[in-house]
Amino acid sequence: MKVFKFGGASISSVERIQNVNTILQSYKREKILIIISAMGKTTNALEKVAEAFFEGKKDEALQLFRQVKDSHLNILKYLVTVNWLHAENQLKDFFTEIEWLLHDKPVREFDYYYDQIVCCGELLSTSIVSNYLNESGIKNKWLDVRDIFRTDDNFRDASIDWNFTERKIKEDILPIFEDNDIIITQGFIGATDENESTTLGREGSDYSAAVFANLLDAENQTIWKDVEGVMNADPKKFQDAQFIKTLSYVEVIEMAFYGAQVIHPKTIKPLQNKNIPLHVRCFLNPELPGTIISSKPVHNLPPIIVVKDKQVLMQFRTKDFSFVEEKPINQLHELFEQVKISPNLSQNTAISIFSCLDDKPEKIEKLALAASELFEVQIEKGLTLLTIRHYNELIVKQLTNKKIELLSQKTKETIQVLMKDI
């Protein structure tokens, strides 16, 4: 049993979807569960639909969603002919699910509507790929993962009910493999016990695949990407980014924790628990070996660079000049838990707590409002958080040149600098 995950870039066009067919030809008669993300920039497009809907702009939301519909129908017509009607009707069922919601008025928090709308991207992409592969002679079974992954109702960052999900995999997934070699389903999404769609955090498809790999006792998990393998930096930002052939679970967890986009932060633990290797390979050139991530330690790694934009620095200063190490810091952590947001970097003085957070406007506003009852709150936006593992002074100097450092921390292995342009 193998688990494959194809990201949005790997199915962003007709030619790239056809390339999935080419890759699978090399794995005939093998049992493979395939997780597929939303196509290309579909998630971004659906986020704009959700934002317009929540702002009460129904016509704009419907128009934006119409663009998503048209793009998927257009791709479908180049891939499926014989079973076009069946494939089109399946897409229309998903369209209807969203359009019913868009004709309502929002009465719940944004994160709830975000999940109901954005989850559509994975349903559309998997439907198209599944129908195309079936018509191309690669028999497969399509499944709605919302019937398998039970989650809590922490919308946009839901947690999986492992016991329920494991039972559903045994009852619903394993019997299908008796007559089918390939199952296609979605990453990133799940559902509550009230059948409300949830998402597992941005880029959560990697994690979905790891959950399946763990519960299916898979031989390995492969993530197919548009790069040679894992790089020491984002090649879109750093032209001299280096390919890394092997990595340990520990190193990848550290990279993911600090925000490296190559692997979702929660992906590694389910694999490490059962010592399942993770392969990161290039779908543009499947002959390349890619990166192998396993329990084996790796030495002499190059500096690993992670850059997170759209950061916020919040300063919480006690109103009565009490020391933050006493009651105030516990109160602030309780607020983080209530708002469901975690600092990327924190630092204390005697009476102040500085926290660097992702700029999620609704959560930042809610946190600032709640914290203002206990602290004097100051906010600075538009910042960048730089993290370098296995750093040296030269690389730190290069990457912080012409920047104002607002906050910094370092250990023997890792340095973090929160900064802004001069």
Coordinates of N, CA and C in Angstrom, one line a residue, residues 5-13 15-20 22-23 222-229 280-288:
K5 N 0.3 12.0 -2.7 CA -0.4 13.3 -2.6 C 0.0 14.2 -3.8
F6 N -0.9 14.6 -4.6 CA -0.6 15.6 -5.6 C -1.1 17.0 -5.2
G7 N -0.2 17.9 -5.2 CA -0.6 19.3 -4.8 C -1.3 20.0 -6.0
G8 N -1.7 21.2 -5.7 CA -2.4 22.0 -6.6 C -1.7 22.4 -7.9
A9 N -0.3 22.6 -7.8 CA 0.5 22.9 -8.9 C 0.6 21.7 -9.9
S10 N 0.5 20.5 -9.3 CA 0.7 19.3 -10.2 C -0.6 19.0 -11.0
I11 N -1.7 19.6 -10.7 CA -2.9 19.4 -11.5 C -3.5 20.7 -12.0
S12 N -2.7 21.7 -12.2 CA -3.2 23.1 -12.5 C -3.5 23.3 -13.9
S13 N -3.3 22.3 -14.8 CA -3.7 22.4 -16.2 C -4.0 21.1 -16.8
E15 N -2.6 19.6 -19.2 CA -1.4 18.8 -19.5 C -0.8 18.2 -18.2
R16 N -0.9 18.9 -17.1 CA -0.4 18.4 -15.8 C -1.3 17.3 -15.3
I17 N -2.6 17.4 -15.5 CA -3.5 16.3 -15.1 C -3.2 15.1 -15.9
Q18 N -2.9 15.2 -17.2 CA -2.5 14.1 -18.0 C -1.2 13.5 -17.5
N19 N -0.4 14.3 -17.0 CA 0.9 13.8 -16.4 C 0.7 12.9 -15.2
V20 N -0.4 13.1 -14.5 CA -0.7 12.2 -13.4 C -0.9 10.8 -13.9
T22 N 0.5 9.6 -16.6 CA 1.8 9.1 -17.0 C 2.5 8.5 -15.7
I23 N 2.5 9.2 -14.6 CA 3.1 8.8 -13.4 C 2.5 7.5 -12.9
T222 N 4.3 9.5 -0.7 CA 5.0 10.4 -1.6 C 4.2 11.7 -1.9
I223 N 4.9 12.8 -1.7 CA 4.3 14.1 -2.1 C 4.9 14.5 -3.4
W224 N 4.1 14.7 -4.4 CA 4.5 15.1 -5.7 C 4.4 16.6 -5.9
K225 N 5.6 17.2 -6.1 CA 5.6 18.7 -6.1 C 6.3 19.2 -7.4
D226 N 6.4 20.5 -7.6 CA 6.9 21.1 -8.8 C 8.4 21.4 -8.6
V227 N 9.1 20.8 -7.6 CA 10.5 21.1 -7.4 C 11.2 19.7 -7.3
E228 N 12.5 19.7 -7.4 CA 13.3 18.5 -7.4 C 13.1 17.7 -6.2
G229 N 12.8 18.3 -5.1 CA 12.6 17.7 -3.8 C 12.6 18.8 -2.7
V280 N 9.6 13.1 -1.2 CA 9.2 14.3 -1.9 C 9.8 14.3 -3.3
R281 N 8.9 14.2 -4.3 CA 9.4 14.0 -5.7 C 8.8 15.0 -6.6
C282 N 9.5 15.1 -7.8 CA 9.1 16.1 -8.8 C 8.1 15.5 -9.8
F283 N 6.9 16.0 -9.9 CA 6.0 15.4 -10.9 C 6.4 15.8 -12.3
L284 N 7.2 16.9 -12.5 CA 7.6 17.3 -13.8 C 8.7 16.3 -14.4
N285 N 9.4 15.7 -13.4 CA 10.5 14.7 -13.8 C 10.5 13.6 -12.8
P286 N 9.5 12.6 -13.0 CA 9.4 11.5 -12.0 C 10.6 10.6 -12.0
E287 N 11.5 10.7 -12.9 CA 12.7 9.9 -12.9 C 13.7 10.3 -11.8
L288 N 13.6 11.6 -11.3 CA 14.5 12.1 -10.3 C 14.2 11.4 -9.0

